[in-house]
Structures are given as C-alpha cells and as structure tokens.
C-alpha cells in the first residue's frame, strides 16, 4: 500500500487585520510580493501600515516602509489617530521609514533606466532593522520615469525577483487604472497576490469593499467583502460560510416581562434564538427590548444594543419611566450601546461594524433597534439582514430585532426576514372609544407552545404588565372599553345575584308557609285521630254495656223459670 504524501502548504504571513486573514486563510504569501491596489482614498496606505505595525507588535517581524509620496513625518501624523506610534517603533529599531523622492536625476542613466540605486537603499534599510516585511508606497511614482514598456516590465520583474531572493514579505500599493487594476497594468500579473480595495458611493453613502483578485498557490474567499476604517483601525467582514451547522444553545432566557413569559410554555424564549418585535410607532417596541436587556444584565450577562434612532443615554432616560435603570448596567460594563445614524454608513459598513463590535465585546444578548431604519434597496437590505442574523446565530447570541410596522403595509413589516426568526411578537395600537390601547400577541415561537390570545399591556413606573383583553361577541375590547364592559358585567352579575337571592327568599317564605300549613293539617289530623279514638272507645263501651245488659237479662230469666 503506497503512502499518501501531503502536499506542502504555502507559507503565509498573517496581517493581523481582523477578517482579512480569515478571507485569505492565513494572510499574505510569506517571502513574496503582494499588490494592494485601488483608487484614491480607499485605504491602501493604511492597509500597508497596519500590515507593518501588526508584524512588529503581534508577530515579532520588523519592517521597512519606503514611501515615494508621503514624507515620514506626514505618515506618522496620519496614522497616530489609530494608535500607531511609528516614531516609537523607529526609535526601538523595529521599523524603518524612508521617503524617496523619485526624479530622473536620482535614477542612474546608462542608456537605460534601472533601479540599482533603489535596491541598495532598500537593502540598507532592511539590514538596519533585520526586516521581514517591506512596504513600497506607491509603485506608480517609482516607475514614473520609465516610458519604455519593455524596460518597465524588466525592471518590475527584477524588483519582485529581488524581494523574493531576500525572502521579504512585501506589500506594494498601486493606483487603479482605467479598465485595469493598475495604471501600468503589469504589476497585477507578476504579483503573487493581488488585493483590490474599492470605495463606492451609492445614494450619497460610501461603502468600502475588498476583493482578493488572485492568490497563487492558495485558496481564498473570492467575494467582495466590506471593510471598515475608523479610530480602531481597519477590519474586514468575511462572509465565507454558507453552512447552517451552528450549534443550538440550551436554556431559556426571560423577556423581563412576567406576563409575556407566561404566554410561552417554557417561561421565556430559547437562548440563542432570534426574536422579532414589530409594531407601529409608539407601541413600545424599544421598551420591551429594554426590559429584556435589563433582565439579562441582572443575571450578569453582557449585552449590546445597536440603535439607529436614539442615543443610548436617551433610551436609558426613557426606560426609567417604566422603572428600569439601564444606566447602572452601562456603568458596570455589562451593557454597551452603539448608536449611529442609518445614513452614516452603507448597509455593508453597518454589518462590518456590528461584526467587529460583537467579536470584541462578546455579548450574549444583542438588540438591533430598529432594523427598519436601515436604508437601501430591498434586495440588499434583505441580504444584509440575513447575514446579520446568521452571524449572531452562529455565535449562539440571543438576538432581538425591532421593526417599525407601517400602517399601509399588511404583511411587509417583517422586511422579509420573519421566516428566519425563531419568534415573532407583534404589537398593535387598538383604537376604540376615542382612545388608543397597546396590545400584544405572539405570531410564532418555534419549538414551544405559546398562547394565541391577544393581550393588552400597560407601561407604568412599575414596569410592563399584561392584562387579559376582553373577547366577546362584539370583538376584542381594551382600555376603558374593557373597563366599562367589566363594570357592566359586574353590575349584571350583581343584579342576577340579587334576583337569585330574592327568589331564594321567596321560596323560603313559601316553604315556611307550606310547613305552617302542614303543621296545621298535622294538628287537625291528630285531633281527628283523637276524636276517632274517643268515638271508638265510646262504641266499645256501649257494646260492652249492651253485652252485660243482655247477660243480666238472660240470667234473670233463667232464675224466674
């Protein structure tokens, strides 16, 4: 039996950029040049700088940053806001920054241009810090002095060959050209890995996307992935998993509302499930989700709320009106609010931001309030929500989504994701008798029995309480209509009880009259019996006296004879 020999794996240098190493299954090819290209403002220099800084901090690999456009002091100032202390790394001998002004006078001219001087300068910088990583930013400036395409191609190949001979993991940035990835159209063919960055503007909202165009010798994610640049650096949202193989969490989580828990057989919602709370404006969607957050934090669980219409401080203030002190959970670090206007980012940027924040904070409960505030085409909005739900389910996080229900839409208020939700609670405003009352009912709850009744709920300083709605021939009555109906029913019941008691008293009187009549009849019967007995005694006495008289007469006749 022949022995199976495993194919050697390509060595990779991790970038330390959240999500990117997952997309590339390990990072950039080690000891090889990689091209990072894109239009102006897409984040090429930041990507390259992060690659170097993380190499020093996380992987003990010194680096060299050779810039052909920005001066060293400008580069240091630009990335300082991200927490990158380039001056400190330079002072520690872990990083070298060299700014090269490319002019014809600085390139040796011997009939043909060459980059020998650049190799000497770059080699010195590499040796000075023992660099393992190199960044060349940007290559168009370097080759601006070449007009002959054959010379350009030859020098480009020589540069990439020199990098490979030295075993350097290099990131080379390039400006995107017309109809091709770079202006020269050559770098993309000789690079071992090509990463394309894009900064699109759709409906006046920018979205940054990343795509690995090619990666020699390695599998990689081929889709476009949104990436985020903010004060915490750069992070990529990988969407590579399509399997529904996540584990199901065990246990039940309380909603914080006893009446709502009582409507569910296990006394709450399944942990790790997705819950949709939809309703019209003013029905209490945010306060119901706040009750769930308060109950989870009271159990010591970490919670995160992504809010798009109110600030975290405003929600905490409003929650105090129903007796919930969310502020104490914020102060303790158990509750974190992430508030942003829906128009601040594109859909994918919001998703990338959520992905990064959830991974860093590791909450057990996440609230998104409301998902209906997100703006975009219907297909993109649904796709974003699907990925959002899948991301939270894959981590076993209990997710609560609120959604505004528009009165002109009937079944479209779930934004097309109700089928993915494990539970759906719908809130309604019922108008009757000149007032509005809030009602609640559970449309579905997978894996558990639940009440199908409509319940009215009240919000007061004591919290949210559910009351039974009156259901009768005229329909469902809530609010004062329910109170009036209950008062009428109580009055009718009282009248019925009084009438019943009157009839009982009447029957008792009749019974007593009949009993008196019976007593009189019994007395008459006894008198008749007594009279009958006397008459019988008198009859017996007369018969006895007659018999004695006959015997005496007979005796006298016998004596006379």
Coordinates of C-alpha atoms in Angstrom, one line a residue:
X1 CA 0.0 0.0 0.0
X2 CA 1.5 3.3 -1.1
X3 CA 1.9 6.0 1.4
X4 CA 0.0 9.2 0.8
X5 CA 2.3 12.3 0.8
X6 CA 0.6 15.5 1.9
X7 CA 1.1 18.4 -0.4
X8 CA 3.3 21.2 1.2
X9 CA 1.3 24.2 2.3
X10 CA 2.1 27.7 1.2
X11 CA 3.8 29.7 4.0
X12 CA 1.8 32.8 4.9
X13 CA 2.4 36.0 6.9
X14 CA -0.6 37.0 8.9
X15 CA -1.5 40.6 8.6
X16 CA -3.3 40.8 12.0
X17 CA -6.2 42.6 10.2
X18 CA -9.5 41.3 11.6
X19 CA -11.3 39.3 8.9
X20 CA -8.7 39.6 6.2
X21 CA -6.6 36.7 7.5
X22 CA -9.8 34.6 7.5
X23 CA -10.6 35.5 3.9
X24 CA -7.1 34.6 2.8
X25 CA -6.9 31.6 5.1
X26 CA -3.8 32.8 6.9
X27 CA -2.6 36.1 5.5
X28 CA -0.4 37.2 2.6
X29 CA 2.2 34.8 1.0
X30 CA 5.3 34.9 3.1
X31 CA 8.5 35.8 1.3
X32 CA 6.6 37.1 -1.8
X33 CA 5.3 40.4 -3.1
X34 CA 1.6 41.2 -2.9
X35 CA -0.1 44.1 -4.7
X36 CA -2.7 46.2 -2.9
X37 CA -4.4 48.4 -5.5
X38 CA -7.3 50.8 -5.6
X39 CA -8.5 54.3 -6.3
X40 CA -7.5 57.3 -4.2
X41 CA -8.9 57.3 -0.6
X42 CA -9.7 53.6 -0.5
X43 CA -7.2 52.8 2.3
X44 CA -4.1 51.3 0.6
X45 CA -1.6 53.1 2.7
X46 CA -3.5 52.3 5.9
X47 CA -3.7 48.7 4.9
X48 CA 0.1 48.6 4.3
X49 CA 0.9 50.4 7.5
X50 CA -1.3 48.1 9.6
X51 CA 0.5 45.1 8.0
X52 CA 3.8 46.5 9.2
X53 CA 2.7 47.6 12.6
X54 CA 1.0 44.3 13.4
X55 CA 4.0 42.5 12.1
X56 CA 6.1 44.2 14.8
X57 CA 3.6 44.1 17.6
X58 CA 2.0 40.7 17.1
X59 CA 4.4 38.6 15.1
X60 CA 7.9 40.0 16.0
X61 CA 8.7 40.8 12.4
X62 CA 10.4 44.1 11.9
X63 CA 9.6 46.1 8.8
X64 CA 10.5 48.8 6.3
X65 CA 8.2 51.4 4.9
X66 CA 9.5 53.0 1.8
X67 CA 7.3 55.9 0.6
X68 CA 7.6 57.6 -2.7
X69 CA 4.9 60.2 -2.0
X70 CA 4.4 60.9 1.7
X71 CA 7.1 62.1 4.0
X72 CA 7.9 60.1 7.1
X73 CA 6.5 62.8 9.4
X74 CA 3.3 63.1 7.4
X75 CA 2.8 59.3 7.5
X76 CA 3.4 59.2 11.3
X77 CA 0.9 62.0 11.9
X78 CA -1.8 60.4 9.7
X79 CA -1.8 57.1 11.5
X80 CA -1.3 58.4 15.0
X81 CA -5.1 58.7 15.4
X82 CA -5.3 55.0 15.0
X83 CA -3.0 54.4 17.9
X84 CA 0.0 53.6 15.7
X85 CA 3.2 55.0 17.3
X86 CA 5.6 54.8 14.3
X87 CA 8.2 57.1 15.9
X88 CA 8.3 54.7 18.9
X89 CA 8.8 51.7 16.7
X90 CA 11.5 53.5 14.7
X91 CA 13.3 54.5 18.0
X92 CA 13.1 50.9 19.2
X93 CA 14.8 49.7 16.0
X94 CA 11.8 47.7 14.9
X95 CA 10.7 49.8 12.0
X96 CA 12.5 51.9 9.3
X97 CA 10.7 54.6 7.3
X98 CA 12.4 56.0 4.2
X99 CA 10.9 58.7 1.9
X100 CA 12.4 58.5 -1.6
X101 CA 11.9 61.5 -3.9
X102 CA 11.9 59.9 -7.4
X103 CA 13.4 62.1 -10.0
X104 CA 15.3 61.4 -13.2
X105 CA 18.5 62.7 -11.6
X106 CA 18.2 60.1 -8.9
X107 CA 17.9 57.2 -11.3
X108 CA 21.1 56.0 -12.9
X109 CA 21.1 56.7 -16.6
X110 CA 23.3 54.4 -18.6
X111 CA 21.4 54.4 -21.8
X112 CA 18.6 52.7 -19.9
X113 CA 17.0 53.4 -16.6
X114 CA 17.5 50.9 -13.8
X115 CA 16.6 50.6 -10.1
X116 CA 20.0 49.6 -8.8
X117 CA 20.2 52.6 -6.5
X118 CA 16.8 51.8 -5.1
X119 CA 17.9 48.2 -4.3
X120 CA 20.9 49.5 -2.5
X121 CA 18.9 51.9 -0.4
X122 CA 16.1 49.4 0.3
X123 CA 18.7 46.7 1.2
X124 CA 20.4 49.0 3.7
X125 CA 17.0 49.8 5.4
X126 CA 16.2 46.1 5.6
X127 CA 19.5 45.2 7.1
X128 CA 19.4 48.1 9.6
X129 CA 16.3 46.6 11.4
X130 CA 16.5 43.0 10.3
X131 CA 13.2 43.5 8.4
X132 CA 11.0 40.6 7.4
X133 CA 8.3 42.8 5.9
X134 CA 8.5 45.6 3.4
X135 CA 6.0 48.2 2.0
X136 CA 6.5 50.2 -1.2
X137 CA 4.0 53.0 -1.4
X138 CA 3.2 53.7 -4.3
X139 CA 4.7 52.0 -7.3
X140 CA 3.4 54.4 -9.9
X141 CA 5.6 57.1 -8.6
X142 CA 8.6 54.8 -8.7
X143 CA 8.1 54.0 -12.4
X144 CA 7.1 57.5 -13.5
X145 CA 10.5 57.9 -15.1
X146 CA 10.0 54.9 -17.4
X147 CA 8.4 55.4 -20.8
X148 CA 9.5 52.2 -22.5
X149 CA 7.1 49.4 -21.6
X150 CA 9.8 46.7 -22.1
X151 CA 12.2 48.4 -19.7
X152 CA 9.4 48.9 -17.3
X153 CA 8.4 45.2 -17.4
X154 CA 12.0 44.1 -17.0
X155 CA 12.7 46.4 -14.0
X156 CA 9.4 45.4 -12.4
X157 CA 10.3 41.8 -12.7
X158 CA 13.7 42.5 -11.3
X159 CA 12.2 44.3 -8.3
X160 CA 9.9 41.5 -7.5
X161 CA 12.7 39.0 -8.0
X162 CA 14.9 40.9 -5.6
X163 CA 12.2 40.8 -3.0
X164 CA 11.8 37.1 -3.4
X165 CA 15.5 36.5 -3.2
X166 CA 15.7 38.3 0.1
X167 CA 12.7 36.3 1.5
X168 CA 10.8 39.5 2.2
X169 CA 7.0 39.6 2.6
X170 CA 6.2 42.7 0.6
X171 CA 3.1 44.9 0.2
X172 CA 3.3 47.1 -2.9
X173 CA 0.5 49.7 -3.3
X174 CA -0.7 50.9 -6.7
X175 CA -3.3 53.3 -8.1
X176 CA -6.1 51.8 -10.1
X177 CA -6.1 52.4 -13.8
X178 CA -8.7 52.7 -16.5
X179 CA -10.0 49.3 -17.4
X180 CA -7.3 47.5 -15.4
X181 CA -6.2 47.1 -11.8
X182 CA -3.2 49.4 -12.0
X183 CA -2.1 52.2 -14.2
X184 CA 0.7 50.3 -15.8
X185 CA -1.3 47.1 -16.0
X186 CA 1.8 45.0 -15.3
X187 CA 2.1 44.7 -11.5
X188 CA -1.0 42.6 -11.2
X189 CA 0.5 39.9 -13.4
X190 CA 3.8 39.5 -11.7
X191 CA 2.4 39.8 -8.1
X192 CA 1.7 36.5 -6.2
X193 CA -1.3 38.0 -4.5
X194 CA -3.5 40.9 -5.7
X195 CA -5.9 42.7 -3.3
X196 CA -8.3 45.2 -4.7
X197 CA -9.7 47.9 -2.5
X198 CA -12.8 49.9 -3.6
X199 CA -14.6 52.9 -2.2
X200 CA -18.0 53.2 -3.8
X201 CA -20.6 55.9 -3.4
X202 CA -24.2 54.8 -3.7
X203 CA -27.1 57.2 -2.8
X204 CA -24.6 59.6 -1.3
X205 CA -23.3 56.9 1.1
X206 CA -19.8 55.4 0.8
X207 CA -19.0 51.8 1.3
X208 CA -15.5 50.3 1.2
X209 CA -15.1 46.8 -0.2
X210 CA -12.2 44.4 -0.6
X211 CA -11.7 41.6 -3.0
X212 CA -8.8 39.1 -3.4
X213 CA -8.4 39.1 -7.2
X214 CA -5.8 36.4 -7.2
X215 CA -3.7 34.3 -4.8
X216 CA -1.1 32.0 -6.3
X217 CA -0.9 28.6 -4.6
X218 CA -3.7 29.2 -2.1
X219 CA -7.5 29.0 -1.9
X220 CA -9.2 32.2 -0.7
X221 CA -12.5 33.9 -0.5
X222 CA -13.5 35.3 -3.9
X223 CA -16.4 37.5 -2.9
X224 CA -16.4 41.2 -2.2
X225 CA -16.1 41.9 1.5
X226 CA -17.0 45.2 3.2
X227 CA -14.2 46.6 5.4
X228 CA -14.3 49.3 8.0
X229 CA -11.8 52.1 8.7
X230 CA -12.3 54.1 11.9
X231 CA -10.5 55.1 15.0
X232 CA -9.9 51.5 15.9
X233 CA -8.1 50.6 12.7
X234 CA -9.2 48.5 9.7
X235 CA -11.3 45.4 9.9
X236 CA -12.8 43.2 7.2
X237 CA -16.1 41.4 7.3
X238 CA -15.6 37.9 6.0
X239 CA -18.7 36.2 4.6
X240 CA -17.3 32.8 3.6
X241 CA -19.5 30.4 5.5
X242 CA -22.8 29.2 3.9
X243 CA -23.3 26.2 6.1
X244 CA -26.2 26.1 8.7
X245 CA -24.1 23.9 11.1
X246 CA -24.0 26.2 14.1
X247 CA -24.7 24.6 17.5
X248 CA -28.0 25.2 19.2
X249 CA -27.7 26.8 22.7
X250 CA -29.7 25.3 25.5
X251 CA -31.7 27.1 28.2
X252 CA -34.4 29.7 28.3
X253 CA -34.0 33.5 28.5
X254 CA -36.6 35.6 30.2
X255 CA -38.1 38.6 28.5
X256 CA -38.2 40.5 31.8
X257 CA -42.0 40.7 31.5
X258 CA -43.7 38.0 33.6
X259 CA -46.9 38.2 31.5
X260 CA -45.1 37.7 28.3
X261 CA -43.1 34.8 29.7
X262 CA -46.3 33.2 30.9
X263 CA -47.5 33.2 27.3
X264 CA -44.7 30.8 26.4
X265 CA -44.6 27.2 27.6
X266 CA -41.0 27.2 28.9
X267 CA -41.4 30.6 30.5
X268 CA -39.3 32.6 28.1
X269 CA -37.5 32.4 24.7
X270 CA -34.9 29.8 23.7
X271 CA -31.4 31.1 24.3
X272 CA -29.5 31.8 21.1
X273 CA -32.7 32.3 19.1
X274 CA -33.7 35.3 17.0
X275 CA -36.7 37.4 18.2
X276 CA -38.6 40.0 16.0
X277 CA -40.7 42.6 17.7
X278 CA -42.7 44.6 15.2
X279 CA -45.3 47.2 15.6
X280 CA -46.4 50.7 14.8
X281 CA -44.8 53.8 16.2
X282 CA -45.5 54.2 20.0
X283 CA -46.4 50.6 20.6
X284 CA -43.5 50.1 23.0
X285 CA -41.0 48.1 20.9
X286 CA -37.9 49.8 22.4
X287 CA -39.2 49.4 26.0
X288 CA -39.9 45.7 25.5
X289 CA -36.4 45.2 24.3
X290 CA -35.1 47.3 27.2
X291 CA -36.9 45.0 29.6
X292 CA -35.1 42.0 28.0
X293 CA -31.8 43.8 28.3
X294 CA -32.4 44.7 31.9
X295 CA -33.3 41.1 32.8
X296 CA -30.2 39.8 31.1
X297 CA -27.9 42.3 32.7
X298 CA -29.5 41.5 36.1
X299 CA -28.4 37.9 35.5
X300 CA -24.8 39.1 34.9
X301 CA -24.9 38.6 31.1
X302 CA -23.1 41.0 28.7
X303 CA -25.5 42.8 26.4
X304 CA -25.0 45.1 23.4
X305 CA -27.6 47.3 21.7
X306 CA -27.2 48.8 18.2
X307 CA -29.6 51.7 17.9
X308 CA -30.3 53.8 14.9
X309 CA -32.9 56.3 16.1
X310 CA -32.0 57.3 19.7
X311 CA -28.8 57.6 21.7
X312 CA -28.0 55.2 24.5
X313 CA -28.5 58.0 27.1
X314 CA -31.9 58.8 25.7
X315 CA -33.0 55.1 25.9
X316 CA -31.7 54.9 29.5
X317 CA -33.7 58.0 30.4
X318 CA -36.9 56.8 28.7
X319 CA -36.5 53.3 30.4
X320 CA -36.5 55.0 33.8
X321 CA -40.2 55.9 33.2
X322 CA -41.1 52.3 33.4
X323 CA -38.9 51.5 36.4
X324 CA -35.8 50.2 34.5
X325 CA -32.3 51.5 35.5
X326 CA -30.2 50.7 32.4
X327 CA -27.7 53.3 33.4
X328 CA -26.3 51.1 36.2
X329 CA -25.7 48.3 33.7
X330 CA -23.8 50.7 31.4
X331 CA -21.6 51.9 34.3
X332 CA -20.9 48.3 35.3
X333 CA -19.8 47.4 31.8
X334 CA -22.5 44.8 31.2
X335 CA -24.4 46.9 28.8
X336 CA -23.0 48.8 25.8
X337 CA -24.8 51.0 23.4
X338 CA -23.6 51.5 19.8
X339 CA -25.6 54.4 18.3
X340 CA -25.2 55.6 14.7
X341 CA -27.4 57.3 12.2
X342 CA -28.6 54.9 9.4
X343 CA -27.2 57.2 6.8
X344 CA -23.7 57.3 8.4
X345 CA -22.6 54.1 6.6
X346 CA -23.8 51.8 3.9
X347 CA -25.6 48.6 4.7
X348 CA -22.4 46.5 4.5
X349 CA -20.5 49.0 6.6
X350 CA -23.1 48.7 9.3
X351 CA -22.7 45.0 9.1
X352 CA -18.9 45.2 9.3
X353 CA -19.2 47.5 12.3
X354 CA -21.5 45.1 14.1
X355 CA -19.3 42.1 13.2
X356 CA -16.3 43.8 14.7
X357 CA -18.0 45.1 17.8
X358 CA -19.7 41.8 18.6
X359 CA -16.4 39.9 18.3
X360 CA -14.7 42.4 20.6
X361 CA -17.4 42.7 23.3
X362 CA -18.6 39.1 23.2
X363 CA -22.2 39.7 24.3
X364 CA -24.8 37.0 25.0
X365 CA -27.7 39.3 24.0
X366 CA -27.8 41.7 21.1
X367 CA -30.6 44.2 20.3
X368 CA -30.9 45.9 16.9
X369 CA -33.4 48.8 17.2
X370 CA -34.8 49.2 14.7
X371 CA -33.8 47.2 11.6
X372 CA -36.4 49.1 9.6
X373 CA -34.3 52.3 9.9
X374 CA -31.6 50.8 7.7
X375 CA -31.7 52.3 4.3
X376 CA -31.0 50.7 0.9
X377 CA -32.5 48.7 -1.9
X378 CA -34.9 45.9 -0.8
X379 CA -32.7 43.1 -2.1
X380 CA -29.5 44.5 -0.4
X381 CA -31.4 45.2 2.8
X382 CA -32.7 41.7 3.0
X383 CA -29.3 40.2 2.2
X384 CA -27.7 42.3 4.9
X385 CA -30.3 41.3 7.5
X386 CA -29.8 37.6 6.5
X387 CA -26.1 37.9 7.1
X388 CA -26.6 39.8 10.3
X389 CA -29.0 37.1 11.7
X390 CA -26.7 34.3 10.5
X391 CA -23.7 36.0 12.2
X392 CA -25.5 36.2 15.5
X393 CA -26.9 32.7 15.4
X394 CA -23.5 31.3 14.5
X395 CA -22.2 32.7 17.7
X396 CA -25.1 31.5 19.9
X397 CA -26.2 35.0 20.7
X398 CA -29.8 35.8 21.5
X399 CA -30.8 38.5 19.0
X400 CA -33.7 40.9 19.4
X401 CA -34.7 42.9 16.3
X402 CA -37.3 45.6 16.4
X403 CA -39.1 46.7 13.3
X404 CA -41.4 49.6 12.6
X405 CA -44.7 48.5 11.1
X406 CA -46.2 50.8 8.5
X407 CA -50.0 51.0 8.5
X408 CA -50.2 50.9 4.7
X409 CA -48.4 47.6 4.6
X410 CA -50.0 44.4 5.8
X411 CA -47.5 41.6 5.9
X412 CA -44.4 43.5 4.7
X413 CA -43.4 44.8 8.1
X414 CA -41.1 42.0 8.7
X415 CA -38.7 43.1 5.9
X416 CA -38.7 39.6 4.5
X417 CA -36.8 38.0 7.4
X418 CA -39.8 36.7 9.5
X419 CA -39.1 33.2 8.2
X420 CA -35.7 33.3 9.7
X421 CA -36.9 34.4 13.1
X422 CA -37.5 31.9 15.8
X423 CA -40.1 34.0 17.5
X424 CA -42.2 36.9 16.4
X425 CA -44.1 39.2 18.8
X426 CA -46.4 41.8 17.2
X427 CA -47.6 44.9 18.8
X428 CA -50.7 46.8 17.8
X429 CA -52.5 50.0 18.7
X430 CA -56.2 49.4 19.1
X431 CA -58.4 52.5 18.7
X432 CA -61.8 52.5 20.4
X433 CA -64.0 54.9 22.3
X434 CA -61.7 57.8 21.5
X435 CA -58.5 56.3 22.9
X436 CA -55.6 54.0 21.9
X437 CA -54.5 51.0 23.8
X438 CA -51.5 48.7 23.3
X439 CA -52.0 45.0 22.6
X440 CA -49.5 42.2 22.1
X441 CA -49.7 38.7 20.6
X442 CA -47.2 36.0 19.7
X443 CA -47.4 35.2 16.0
X444 CA -44.9 32.3 16.2
X445 CA -42.4 30.7 18.6
X446 CA -40.5 27.8 17.2
X447 CA -40.0 24.8 19.4
X448 CA -42.5 25.8 22.1
X449 CA -46.2 26.0 22.8
X450 CA -47.4 29.6 23.1
X451 CA -50.7 31.5 23.7
X452 CA -52.6 32.6 20.7
X453 CA -54.6 35.2 22.6
X454 CA -54.4 39.0 22.2
X455 CA -53.2 40.6 25.4
X456 CA -53.3 44.2 26.4
X457 CA -50.2 45.6 28.1
X458 CA -49.7 48.6 30.3
X459 CA -46.5 50.6 30.8
X460 CA -46.1 52.4 34.1
X461 CA -43.4 53.2 36.7
X462 CA -43.8 49.7 37.9
X463 CA -42.8 48.2 34.6
X464 CA -44.7 46.5 31.8
X465 CA -47.7 44.3 32.8
X466 CA -50.0 42.3 30.6
X467 CA -53.7 42.1 31.2
X468 CA -56.3 39.8 29.6
X469 CA -58.2 41.6 26.8
X470 CA -62.0 41.1 26.8
X471 CA -63.1 38.9 23.9
X472 CA -66.8 38.8 23.4
X473 CA -69.5 38.8 20.7
X474 CA -68.5 42.4 19.8
X475 CA -64.8 41.6 19.4
X476 CA -61.8 42.5 21.4
X477 CA -62.2 45.3 23.9
X478 CA -59.3 47.0 25.5
X479 CA -58.6 50.1 27.6
X480 CA -61.7 51.9 29.1
X481 CA -63.9 49.9 26.8
X482 CA -62.7 46.8 28.6
X483 CA -63.2 48.5 32.0
X484 CA -66.7 49.6 31.1
X485 CA -67.6 46.2 29.9
X486 CA -66.2 44.6 33.0
X487 CA -68.2 47.1 35.1
X488 CA -71.3 46.3 33.2
X489 CA -70.7 42.6 33.6
X490 CA -70.2 43.1 37.4
X491 CA -73.4 45.1 37.6
X492 CA -75.3 42.4 35.7
X493 CA -73.8 39.8 37.8
X494 CA -74.8 41.7 40.9
X495 CA -78.4 42.1 39.6
X496 CA -78.5 38.4 38.8
X497 CA -77.2 37.6 42.3
X498 CA -79.7 39.8 43.9
X499 CA -82.6 38.4 41.8
X500 CA -81.4 34.9 42.7
X501 CA -81.3 35.8 46.4
X502 CA -84.8 37.3 46.2
X503 CA -86.1 34.1 44.6
X504 CA -84.4 32.1 47.2
X505 CA -86.0 34.2 49.9
X506 CA -89.4 33.8 48.2
X507 CA -89.0 30.0 48.0
X508 CA -88.0 30.0 51.7
X509 CA -91.2 32.0 52.6
X510 CA -93.3 29.7 50.6
X511 CA -91.6 26.7 52.2
X512 CA -92.3 28.2 55.6
X513 CA -96.0 28.8 54.7
X514 CA -96.3 25.3 53.4
X515 CA -94.7 24.0 56.6
X516 CA -97.1 26.0 58.7
X517 CA -100.0 24.5 56.7
X518 CA -98.5 21.1 57.2
X519 CA -98.3 21.8 60.9
X520 CA -102.0 22.8 61.0
X521 CA -103.0 19.8 59.0
X522 CA -101.0 17.6 61.2
X523 CA -102.7 19.2 64.3
X524 CA -106.1 18.6 62.6
X525 CA -105.1 15.1 61.8
X526 CA -104.1 14.5 65.4
X527 CA -107.4 16.0 66.6
X528 CA -109.3 13.8 64.2
X529 CA -107.3 10.8 65.4
X530 CA -108.1 11.7 69.0
X531 CA -111.8 12.1 68.2
X532 CA -111.8 8.9 66.3
X533 CA -110.2 7.1 69.2
X534 CA -112.8 8.6 71.7
X535 CA -115.6 7.5 69.4
X536 CA -114.2 4.1 69.1
X537 CA -113.9 3.9 72.9
X538 CA -117.5 5.1 73.3
X539 CA -118.6 2.5 70.7
X540 CA -116.7 -0.2 72.5
X541 CA -118.1 0.9 75.9
X542 CA -121.7 0.8 74.5
X543 CA -121.1 -2.6 73.0
X544 CA -119.7 -3.8 76.4
X545 CA -122.6 -2.4 78.3
X546 CA -125.1 -4.0 75.8
X547 CA -123.4 -7.3 76.2
X548 CA -123.5 -7.0 80.0
X549 CA -127.2 -6.0 79.9
X550 CA -128.0 -9.0 77.7
X551 CA -126.2 -11.3 80.1
X552 CA -128.0 -9.8 83.1
X553 CA -131.4 -10.2 81.4
X554 CA -130.7 -13.7 80.4
X555 CA -129.7 -14.5 84.0
X556 CA -132.8 -13.1 85.4
X557 CA -135.0 -15.0 83.0
X558 CA -133.3 -18.2 84.0
X559 CA -133.9 -17.5 87.7
X560 CA -137.6 -16.8 87.2
X561 CA -138.1 -20.1 85.5

